[in-house]
XYZ file of C-alpha atoms in Angstrom:
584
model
C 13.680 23.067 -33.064
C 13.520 24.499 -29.359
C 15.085 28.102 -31.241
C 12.365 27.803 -33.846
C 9.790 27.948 -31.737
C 10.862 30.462 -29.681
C 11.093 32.257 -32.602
C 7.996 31.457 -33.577
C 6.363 32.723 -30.307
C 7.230 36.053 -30.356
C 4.867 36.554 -33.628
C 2.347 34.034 -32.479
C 2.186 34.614 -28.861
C -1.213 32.769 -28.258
C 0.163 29.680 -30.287
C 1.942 26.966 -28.501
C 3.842 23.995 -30.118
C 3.966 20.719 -28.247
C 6.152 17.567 -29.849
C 7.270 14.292 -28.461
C 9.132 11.256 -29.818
C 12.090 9.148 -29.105
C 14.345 11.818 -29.860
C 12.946 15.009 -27.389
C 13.388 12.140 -24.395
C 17.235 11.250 -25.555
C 17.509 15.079 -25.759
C 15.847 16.056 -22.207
C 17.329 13.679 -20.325
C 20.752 13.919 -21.627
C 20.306 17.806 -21.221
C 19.359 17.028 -17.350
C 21.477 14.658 -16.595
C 24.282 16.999 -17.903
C 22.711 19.828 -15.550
C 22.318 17.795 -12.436
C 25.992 16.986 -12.662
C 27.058 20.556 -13.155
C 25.532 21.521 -10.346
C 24.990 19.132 -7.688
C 27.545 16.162 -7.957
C 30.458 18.408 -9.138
C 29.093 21.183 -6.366
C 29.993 18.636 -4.085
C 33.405 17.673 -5.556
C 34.661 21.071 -4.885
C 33.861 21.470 -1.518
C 34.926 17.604 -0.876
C 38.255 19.164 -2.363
C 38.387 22.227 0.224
C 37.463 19.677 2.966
C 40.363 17.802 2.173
C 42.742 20.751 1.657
C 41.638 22.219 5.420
C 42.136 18.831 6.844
C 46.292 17.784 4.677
C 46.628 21.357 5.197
C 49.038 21.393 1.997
C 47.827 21.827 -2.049
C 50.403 18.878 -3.079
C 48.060 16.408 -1.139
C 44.835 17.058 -3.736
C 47.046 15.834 -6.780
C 48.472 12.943 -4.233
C 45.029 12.170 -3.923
C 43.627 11.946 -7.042
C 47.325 10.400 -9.276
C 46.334 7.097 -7.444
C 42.519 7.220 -8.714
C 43.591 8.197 -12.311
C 46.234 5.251 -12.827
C 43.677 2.775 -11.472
C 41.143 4.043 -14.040
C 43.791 3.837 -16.615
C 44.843 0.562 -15.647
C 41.557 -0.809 -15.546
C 40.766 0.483 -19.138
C 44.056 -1.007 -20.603
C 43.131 -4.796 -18.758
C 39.618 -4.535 -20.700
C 41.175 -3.373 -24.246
C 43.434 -6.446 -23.562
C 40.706 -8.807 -22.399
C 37.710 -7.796 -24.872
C 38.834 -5.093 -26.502
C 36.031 -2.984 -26.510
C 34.289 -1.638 -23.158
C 30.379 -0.137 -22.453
C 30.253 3.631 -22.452
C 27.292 3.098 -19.531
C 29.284 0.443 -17.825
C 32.564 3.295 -17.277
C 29.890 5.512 -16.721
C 28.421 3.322 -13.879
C 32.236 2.508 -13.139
C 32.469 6.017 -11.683
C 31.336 5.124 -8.447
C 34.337 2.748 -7.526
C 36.455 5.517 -7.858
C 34.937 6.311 -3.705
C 36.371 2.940 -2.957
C 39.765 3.112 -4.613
C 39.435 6.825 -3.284
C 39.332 5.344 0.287
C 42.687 2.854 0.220
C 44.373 6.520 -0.972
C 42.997 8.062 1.976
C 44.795 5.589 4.177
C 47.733 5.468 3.234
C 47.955 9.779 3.378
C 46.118 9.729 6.498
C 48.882 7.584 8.405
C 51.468 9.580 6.731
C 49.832 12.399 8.527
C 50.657 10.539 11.848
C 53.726 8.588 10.919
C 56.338 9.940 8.880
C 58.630 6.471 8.438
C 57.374 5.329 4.833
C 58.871 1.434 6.180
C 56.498 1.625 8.932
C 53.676 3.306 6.841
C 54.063 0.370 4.536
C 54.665 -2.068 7.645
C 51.412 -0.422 9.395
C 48.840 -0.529 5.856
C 49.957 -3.168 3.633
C 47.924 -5.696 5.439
C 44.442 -3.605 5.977
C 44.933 -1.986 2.491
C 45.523 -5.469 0.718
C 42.548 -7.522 2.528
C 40.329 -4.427 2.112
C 41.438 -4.733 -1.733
C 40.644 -8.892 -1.911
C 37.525 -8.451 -0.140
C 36.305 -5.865 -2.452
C 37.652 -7.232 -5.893
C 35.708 -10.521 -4.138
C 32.246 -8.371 -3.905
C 32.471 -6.952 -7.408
C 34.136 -9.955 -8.953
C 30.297 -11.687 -8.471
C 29.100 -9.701 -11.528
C 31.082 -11.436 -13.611
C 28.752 -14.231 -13.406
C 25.820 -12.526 -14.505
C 24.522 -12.957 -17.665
C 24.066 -9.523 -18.580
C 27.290 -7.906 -20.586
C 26.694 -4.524 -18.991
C 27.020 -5.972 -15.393
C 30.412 -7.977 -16.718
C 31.686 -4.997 -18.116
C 31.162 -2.911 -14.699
C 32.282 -6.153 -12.123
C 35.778 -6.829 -14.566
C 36.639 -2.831 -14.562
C 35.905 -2.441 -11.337
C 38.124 -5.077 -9.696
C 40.854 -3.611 -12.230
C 40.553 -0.148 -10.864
C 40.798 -1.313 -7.774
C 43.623 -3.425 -8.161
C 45.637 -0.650 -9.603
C 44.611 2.242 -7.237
C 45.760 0.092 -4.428
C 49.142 -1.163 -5.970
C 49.569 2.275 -6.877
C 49.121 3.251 -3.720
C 51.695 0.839 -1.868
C 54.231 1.448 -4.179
C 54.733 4.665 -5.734
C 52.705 6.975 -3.492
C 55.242 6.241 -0.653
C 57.932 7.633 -2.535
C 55.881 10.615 -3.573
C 55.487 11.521 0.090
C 57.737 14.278 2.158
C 59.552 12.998 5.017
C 57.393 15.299 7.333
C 54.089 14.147 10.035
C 52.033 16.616 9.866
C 49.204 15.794 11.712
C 45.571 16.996 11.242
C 43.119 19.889 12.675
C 41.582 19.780 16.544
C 38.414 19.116 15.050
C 39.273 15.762 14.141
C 40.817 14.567 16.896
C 38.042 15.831 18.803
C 35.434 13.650 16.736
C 38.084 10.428 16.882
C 38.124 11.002 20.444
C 34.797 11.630 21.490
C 33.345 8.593 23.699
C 30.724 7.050 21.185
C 30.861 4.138 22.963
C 29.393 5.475 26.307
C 26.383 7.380 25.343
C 24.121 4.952 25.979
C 20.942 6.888 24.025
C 22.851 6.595 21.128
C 23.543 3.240 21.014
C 19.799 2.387 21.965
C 18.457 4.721 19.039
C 20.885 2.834 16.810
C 20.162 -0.296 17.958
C 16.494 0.320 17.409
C 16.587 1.503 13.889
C 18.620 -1.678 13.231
C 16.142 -3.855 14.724
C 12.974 -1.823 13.041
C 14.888 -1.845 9.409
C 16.084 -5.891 9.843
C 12.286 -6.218 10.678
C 10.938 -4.743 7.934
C 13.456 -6.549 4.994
C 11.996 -9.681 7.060
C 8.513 -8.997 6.759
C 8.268 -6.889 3.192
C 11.189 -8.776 1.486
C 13.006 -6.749 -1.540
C 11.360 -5.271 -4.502
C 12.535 -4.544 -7.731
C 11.200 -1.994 -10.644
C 12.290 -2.776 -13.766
C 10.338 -0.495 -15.790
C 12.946 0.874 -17.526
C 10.249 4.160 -17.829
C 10.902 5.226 -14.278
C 14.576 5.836 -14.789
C 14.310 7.930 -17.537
C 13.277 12.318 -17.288
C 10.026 13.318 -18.385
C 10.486 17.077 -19.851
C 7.245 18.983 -19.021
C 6.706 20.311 -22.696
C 6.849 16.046 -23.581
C 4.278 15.194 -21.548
C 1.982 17.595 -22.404
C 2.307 16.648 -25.993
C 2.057 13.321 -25.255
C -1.132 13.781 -23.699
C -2.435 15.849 -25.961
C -1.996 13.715 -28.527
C -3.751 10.768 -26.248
C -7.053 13.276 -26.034
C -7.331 13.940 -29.416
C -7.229 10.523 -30.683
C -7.849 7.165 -28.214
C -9.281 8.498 -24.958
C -7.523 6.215 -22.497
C -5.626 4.091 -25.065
C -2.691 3.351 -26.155
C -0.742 2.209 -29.727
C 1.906 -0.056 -29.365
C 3.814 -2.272 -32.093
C 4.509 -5.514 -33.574
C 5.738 -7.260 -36.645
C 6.304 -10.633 -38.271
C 9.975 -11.176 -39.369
C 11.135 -13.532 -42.377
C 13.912 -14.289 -44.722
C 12.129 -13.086 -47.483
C 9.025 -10.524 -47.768
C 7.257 -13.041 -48.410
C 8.161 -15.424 -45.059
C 7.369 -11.800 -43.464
C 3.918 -12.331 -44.887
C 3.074 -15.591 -43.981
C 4.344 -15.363 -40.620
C 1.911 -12.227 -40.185
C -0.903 -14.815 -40.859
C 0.044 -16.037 -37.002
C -0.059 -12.850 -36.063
C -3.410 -11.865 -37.316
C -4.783 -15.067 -35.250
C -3.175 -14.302 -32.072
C -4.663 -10.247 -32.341
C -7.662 -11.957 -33.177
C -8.308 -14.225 -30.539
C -7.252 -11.781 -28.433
C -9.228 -9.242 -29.349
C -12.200 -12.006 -28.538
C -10.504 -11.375 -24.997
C -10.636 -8.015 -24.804
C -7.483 -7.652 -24.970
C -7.119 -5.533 -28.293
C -9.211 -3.162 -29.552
C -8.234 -3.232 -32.941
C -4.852 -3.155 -35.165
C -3.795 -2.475 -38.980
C -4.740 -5.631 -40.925
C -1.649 -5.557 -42.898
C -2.082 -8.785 -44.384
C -5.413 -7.757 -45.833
C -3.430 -5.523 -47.887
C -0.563 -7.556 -48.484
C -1.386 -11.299 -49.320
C 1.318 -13.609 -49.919
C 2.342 -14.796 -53.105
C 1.433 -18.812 -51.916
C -2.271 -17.844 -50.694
C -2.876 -15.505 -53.647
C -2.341 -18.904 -55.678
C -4.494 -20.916 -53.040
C -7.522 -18.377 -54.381
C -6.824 -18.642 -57.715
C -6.696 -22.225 -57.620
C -9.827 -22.506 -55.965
C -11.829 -19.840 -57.959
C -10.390 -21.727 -60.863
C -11.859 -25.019 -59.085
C -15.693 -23.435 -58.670
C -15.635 -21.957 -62.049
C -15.690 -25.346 -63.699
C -17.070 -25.976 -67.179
C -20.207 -27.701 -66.083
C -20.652 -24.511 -63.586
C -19.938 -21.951 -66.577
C -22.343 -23.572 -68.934
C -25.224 -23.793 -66.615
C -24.777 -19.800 -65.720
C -24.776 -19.262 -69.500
C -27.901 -21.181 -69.838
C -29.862 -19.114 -66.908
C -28.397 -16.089 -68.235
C -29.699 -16.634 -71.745
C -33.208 -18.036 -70.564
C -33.525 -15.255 -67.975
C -32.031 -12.120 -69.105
C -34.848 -11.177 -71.556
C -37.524 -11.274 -69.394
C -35.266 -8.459 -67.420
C -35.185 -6.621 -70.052
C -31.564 -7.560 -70.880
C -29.288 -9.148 -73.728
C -27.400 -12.110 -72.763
C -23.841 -10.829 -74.333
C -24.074 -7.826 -71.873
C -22.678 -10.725 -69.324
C -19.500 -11.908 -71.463
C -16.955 -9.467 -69.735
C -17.666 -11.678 -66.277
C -17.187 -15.029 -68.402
C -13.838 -13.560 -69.449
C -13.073 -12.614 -65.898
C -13.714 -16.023 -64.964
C -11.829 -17.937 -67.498
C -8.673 -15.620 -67.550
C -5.105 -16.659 -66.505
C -4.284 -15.347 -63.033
C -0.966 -15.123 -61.709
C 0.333 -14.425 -58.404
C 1.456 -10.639 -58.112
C 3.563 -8.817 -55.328
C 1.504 -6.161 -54.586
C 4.605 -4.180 -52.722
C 6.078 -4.447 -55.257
C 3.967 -2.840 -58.016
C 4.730 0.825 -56.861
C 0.886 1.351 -56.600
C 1.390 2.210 -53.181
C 2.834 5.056 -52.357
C 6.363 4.699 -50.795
C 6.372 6.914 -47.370
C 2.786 4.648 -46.728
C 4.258 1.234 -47.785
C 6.914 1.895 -45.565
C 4.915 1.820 -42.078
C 3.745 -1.075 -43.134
C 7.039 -3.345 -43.865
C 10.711 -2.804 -44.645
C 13.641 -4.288 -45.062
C 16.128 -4.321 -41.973
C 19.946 -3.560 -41.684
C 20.774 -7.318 -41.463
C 18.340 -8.398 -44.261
C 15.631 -9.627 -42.355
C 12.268 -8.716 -43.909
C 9.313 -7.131 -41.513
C 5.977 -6.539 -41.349
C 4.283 -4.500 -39.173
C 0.920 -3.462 -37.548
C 0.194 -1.472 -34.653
C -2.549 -2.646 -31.994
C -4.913 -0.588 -29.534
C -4.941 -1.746 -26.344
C -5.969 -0.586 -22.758
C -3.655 2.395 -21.203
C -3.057 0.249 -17.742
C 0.231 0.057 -16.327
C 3.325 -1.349 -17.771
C 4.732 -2.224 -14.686
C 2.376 -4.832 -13.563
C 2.956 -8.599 -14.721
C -0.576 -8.917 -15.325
C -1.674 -5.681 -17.238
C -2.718 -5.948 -20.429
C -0.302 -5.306 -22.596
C 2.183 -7.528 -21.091
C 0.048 -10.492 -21.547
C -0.108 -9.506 -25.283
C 3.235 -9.132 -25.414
C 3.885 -12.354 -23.832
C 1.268 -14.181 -26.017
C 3.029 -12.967 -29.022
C 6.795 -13.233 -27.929
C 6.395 -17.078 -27.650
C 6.364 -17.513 -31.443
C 9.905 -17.864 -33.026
C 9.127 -15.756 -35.906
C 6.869 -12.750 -34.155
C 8.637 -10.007 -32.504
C 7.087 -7.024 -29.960
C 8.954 -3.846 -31.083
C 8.980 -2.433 -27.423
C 12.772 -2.433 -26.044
C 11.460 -2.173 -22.634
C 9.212 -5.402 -22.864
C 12.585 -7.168 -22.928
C 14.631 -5.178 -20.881
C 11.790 -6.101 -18.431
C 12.292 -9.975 -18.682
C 16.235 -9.314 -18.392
C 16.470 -7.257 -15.609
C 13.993 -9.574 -13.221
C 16.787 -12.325 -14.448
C 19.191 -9.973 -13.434
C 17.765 -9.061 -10.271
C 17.288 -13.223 -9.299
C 20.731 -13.581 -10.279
C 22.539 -10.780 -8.414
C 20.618 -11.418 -5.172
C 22.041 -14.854 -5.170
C 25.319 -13.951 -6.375
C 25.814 -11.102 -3.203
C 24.690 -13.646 -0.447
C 27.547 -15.876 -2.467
C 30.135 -12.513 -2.074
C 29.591 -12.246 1.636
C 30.685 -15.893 2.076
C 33.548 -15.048 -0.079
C 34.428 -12.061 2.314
C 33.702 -13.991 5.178
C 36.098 -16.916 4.412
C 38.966 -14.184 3.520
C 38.561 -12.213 6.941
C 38.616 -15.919 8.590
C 41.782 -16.892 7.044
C 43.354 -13.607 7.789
C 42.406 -13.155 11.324
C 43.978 -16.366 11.719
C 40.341 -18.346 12.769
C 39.856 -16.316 15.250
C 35.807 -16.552 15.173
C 35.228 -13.611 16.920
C 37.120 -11.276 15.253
C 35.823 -12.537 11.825
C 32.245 -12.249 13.091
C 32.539 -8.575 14.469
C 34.652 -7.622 11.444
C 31.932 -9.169 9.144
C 28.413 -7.566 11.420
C 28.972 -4.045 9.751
C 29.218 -5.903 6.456
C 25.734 -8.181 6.795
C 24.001 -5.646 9.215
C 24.209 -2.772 6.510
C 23.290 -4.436 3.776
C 19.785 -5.708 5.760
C 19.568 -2.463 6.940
C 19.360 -1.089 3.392
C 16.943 -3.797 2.175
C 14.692 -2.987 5.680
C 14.921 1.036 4.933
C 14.205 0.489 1.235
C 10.405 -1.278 2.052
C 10.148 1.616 4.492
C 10.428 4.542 2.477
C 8.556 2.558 -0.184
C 11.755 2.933 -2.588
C 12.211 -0.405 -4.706
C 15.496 -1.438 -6.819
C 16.028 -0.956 -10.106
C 19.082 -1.043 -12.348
C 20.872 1.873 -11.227
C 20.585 1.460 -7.885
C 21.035 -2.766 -7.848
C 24.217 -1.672 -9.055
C 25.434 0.945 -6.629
C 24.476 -1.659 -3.843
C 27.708 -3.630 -4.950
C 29.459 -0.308 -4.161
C 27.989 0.155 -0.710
C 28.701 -3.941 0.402
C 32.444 -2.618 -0.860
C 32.947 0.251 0.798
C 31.480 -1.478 4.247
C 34.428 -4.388 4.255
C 36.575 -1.331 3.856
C 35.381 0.389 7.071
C 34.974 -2.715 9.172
C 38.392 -4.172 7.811
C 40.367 -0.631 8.877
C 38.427 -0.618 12.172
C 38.547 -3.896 13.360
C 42.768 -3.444 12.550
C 42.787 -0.339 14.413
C 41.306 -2.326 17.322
C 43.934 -5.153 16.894
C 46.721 -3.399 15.880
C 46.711 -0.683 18.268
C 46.022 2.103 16.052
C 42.627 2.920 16.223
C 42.956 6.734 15.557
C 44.861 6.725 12.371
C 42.136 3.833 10.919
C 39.187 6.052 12.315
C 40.274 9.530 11.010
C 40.682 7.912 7.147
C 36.849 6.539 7.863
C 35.800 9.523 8.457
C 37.870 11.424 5.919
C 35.896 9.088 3.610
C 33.056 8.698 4.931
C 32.623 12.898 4.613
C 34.183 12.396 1.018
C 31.862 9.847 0.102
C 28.532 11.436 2.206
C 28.746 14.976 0.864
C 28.751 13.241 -3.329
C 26.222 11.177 -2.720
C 23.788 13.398 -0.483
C 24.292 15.871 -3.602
C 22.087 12.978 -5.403
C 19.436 13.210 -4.102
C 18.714 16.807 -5.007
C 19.028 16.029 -8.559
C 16.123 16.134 -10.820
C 16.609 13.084 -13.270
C 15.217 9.591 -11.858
C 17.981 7.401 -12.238
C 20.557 9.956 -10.815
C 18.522 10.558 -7.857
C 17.815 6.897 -6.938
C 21.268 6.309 -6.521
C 20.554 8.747 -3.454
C 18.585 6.985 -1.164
C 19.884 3.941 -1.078
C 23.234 4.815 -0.861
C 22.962 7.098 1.696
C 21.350 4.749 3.889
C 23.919 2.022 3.288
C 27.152 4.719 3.783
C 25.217 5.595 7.259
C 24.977 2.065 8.025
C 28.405 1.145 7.472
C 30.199 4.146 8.813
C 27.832 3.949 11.985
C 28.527 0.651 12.849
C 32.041 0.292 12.098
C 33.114 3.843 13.565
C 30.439 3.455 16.714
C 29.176 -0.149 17.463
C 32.272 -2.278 16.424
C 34.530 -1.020 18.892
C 31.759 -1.418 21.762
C 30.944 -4.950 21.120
C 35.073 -5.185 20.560
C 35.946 -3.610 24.006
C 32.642 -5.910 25.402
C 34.460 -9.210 24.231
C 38.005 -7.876 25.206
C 36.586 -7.117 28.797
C 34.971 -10.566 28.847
C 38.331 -12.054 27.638
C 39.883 -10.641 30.675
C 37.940 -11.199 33.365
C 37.657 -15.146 31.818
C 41.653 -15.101 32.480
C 41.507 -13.507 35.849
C 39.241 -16.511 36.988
């Protein structure tokens, strides 16, 4: 269509064609979405790549890399072919973003291969860290299992499955795949590792400060959540201008929107649109509606079209017939007219009436008839009118077009036909659900770290404050910057509460273990990884790709800040105390 026009416009120059419809949006945004990733996301994969290839300093460590990632998303496609046996194309989609966690265990294990060159004491060194950062995550993503919503299940079930088999993957065949050399890594590195975070005071007041301000706000403003399904999608220039030209030309400020009776038979389809009719109309006595097709003043049922006959057969009564006959013949004269002029009405009213489907007399022409009612792919019969109602925003809770929707959704056999009026409904159950469920997560993570730091409070609570703090610190930055949740991003918050049990688990067993530098250099071989792919969000274009941005980014900073900066202050702080308790 696009070519047509263009050709068009080089004979017409001073002619411009506008369209819009259901099919331009799937077109636009699938046409952006495919350009943002072309140039932004996978932008940033390549120079992730060279980062990665500076820092192993060898080609053989990009396919080390990635073999892990590829098995785990192969594994976790076979577990859901044998589990359900069929898998949503958004949910893989939306799985993509795990791949930065499994990506992370990989970059642990190579990382200390960097350092140590025994694969016994590699394995002796990360199977711990690698297998409770593995639990704890499975544990986080594991919650969306619970949720109602099959997309959500799909997405919680393959991610714990990639997971699972990135990380047994990489404990027991990436190992073997690695040379018997310790390489190490570049100056710059070692530099950052080493650099005394800890004793810059400014910096750990600033951080401490935006904590406090971001904790505040999530306290104050709560957490908000958009599910108009609308705001996620692309609106093409060339749509919108259609789409308000249309509006100009026909309902100044209005808008058309549509719903339908449903039955069994046409003829249930009918009678339900009888409720319907009431319900516009009292609304309408609201102000509510402006006006919508009277479909069932075209199309009476069969049962009330016998309900008339029966009672014009009731007026029309002998006694009734014989007295208009008498008027007519006493009367007529004087007008100037003969009484038998009048027998075509006394045939009219003594003829046999029966009951007639009117859609199904062909009078009506077909492409007409068929905006009116139809038959659906699972034999259910509808009828349909479309009602003018106030452009406000679809949004709010109270505008006016929800409340019509709502009014008409309570009856069984009335439907809105507005995909979004339901998505609505489901993802504000969604959004209830999942809050609840991630509180439920932490508690899950937070009885794992207890159990494997042996009860040791404090070393559960300080591996666990990167975990909580982040995730407040997102909520607080979100009612900052104005940004509210919606299904993309809801989602992608699992990912970030992941990746932070990752970074606080590796640090805090750097911190026990004694090996500190090899945790901290594959947090910040990730944390560039992961920074770089999702900073290239936010300079896409589409909505949905670009709110994954914001929120992520925060919650990356969050975690990497605290676990790579704050954790080991507040670790060497207790330590010190430790010691000086002993000394005593």
């Amino acid at each position: 269509m696009n070519r047509l026009i263009d050709q068009f416009k080089e004979t017409h120059p001073g002619v411009r064609i506008s369209y819009h419809g259901t099919p331009a949006s799937g077109y636009y945004n699938a046409t952006q979405i495919k350009h943002d990733l072309t140039t932004t996301i996978a932008g940033a994969l390549v120079l992730v790549l060279v980062f990665l290839l500076v820092c192993f300093r060898r080609w053989s460590a990009i396919p080390l890399l990635l073999l892990p990632v590829a098995f785990g998303t192969l594994f976790g496609l076979a577990m859901m072919y044998w589990l359900k046996g069929e898998f949503s194309l958004l949910a893989l989609g939306i799985g993509g973003v795990v791949l930065g966690v499994a990506l992370s265990y990989v970059l642990h294990v190579l990382t200390h291969h960097q350092y140590v060159s025994d694969g016994e004491a590699l394995l002796r060194e990360q199977v711990k860290p690698v297998l409770l950062g593995c639990l704890t995550t499975i544990g986080s993503f594991s919650a969306l299992i619970f949720i109602e919503t099959d997309l959500l299940r799909d997405f919680g079930l393959f991610a714990a499955f990639a997971i699972l088999g990135t990380t047994l993957f990489s404990l027991i065949y990436l190992p073997q795949m690695l040379s018997s050399k310790a390489d190490g890594f570049p100056r710059f590195i070692d530099r950052i590792n080493n650099y005394p975070f800890d004793q810059k005071k400014p910096l750990l007041y600033v951080i401490g400060l935006l904590a406090v301000v971001s904790v505040g706000a999530f306290i104050v403003g709560g957490t908000h959540f958009d599910a108009d399904m609308h705001n996620l999608g692309y609106d093409h220039p060339e749509v919108l201008h259609s789409e308000e030209l249309l509006r100009s030309k026909t309902y100044t400020g209005d808008k058309t929107k549509y719903f339908a009776s449903q039955g069994r038979t046409m003829e249930e389809a009918l009678a339900g649109f009888g409720t319907l009719s009431r319900k516009l109309d009292s609304l309408a006595q609201l102000g509510l509606v402006k006006s919508y097709t009277p479909t069932g003043q075209i199309f009476v049922p069969l049962s009330e079209q016998q309900q008339r006959i029966d009672k014009w057969k009731r007026y029309w009564n002998d006694e009734r017939l014989q007295q208009v006959r008498r008027l007519i013949t006493e009367t007529a004269p004087a007008a100037g007219l003969e009484a038998g002029a009048f027998e075509p009405f006394f045939e009219a009213a003594t003829a046999d009436y029966a009951p007639d489907a009117l859609y199904e007399t062909g009078l009506i022409p077909a492409g007409y008839q068929s905006t009116l009612m139809e038959r659906s792919y699972d034999g259910t019969y509808l009828c349909f009118t479309s009602v003018r109602c106030q452009n406000d925003s679809v949004r709010s809770s109270e505008s006016d077009y929800i409340r019509i929707c709502d009014a008409i959704a309570k009856e069984p056999a009335l439907l809105v036909l507005d995909t979004y009026y339901y998505t609505t409904d489901t993802l504000l159950a969604m959004s209830r659900d999942f809050d609840r469920l991630q509180w439920l997560s932490m508690g899950f993570v937070l009885l794992v770290l207890l159990v494997s730091f042996r009860f040791n409070l404090r070393h559960t609570l300080l591996a666990f404050m990167p975990i909580l703090l982040s995730w407040l610190i997102v909520l607080g930055a979100m009612n900052l910057a104005g940004q509210q949740f919606n299904l993309i991003s809801i989602i992608i918050s699992t990912f970030i509460f992941g990746i932070g049990v990752d970074y606080s688990i590796f640090v805090m067993q750097g911190l026990t273990g004694g090996q500190l530098g090899y945790h901290k250099t594959a947090v910040l071989l990730s944390a560039i990884t992961l920074l770089v792919t999702v900073g290239s969000m936010l300079l896409a274009v589409h909505p949905a790709i670009r709110s994954v941005g914001f929120s992520t980014l925060v919650g990356l900073l969050s975690a990497i800040i605290l676990s790579y900066v704050v954790q080991p202050v507040i670790y060497e702080k207790m330590t010190h105390e430790v010691r000086r308790r002993r000394h005593r």
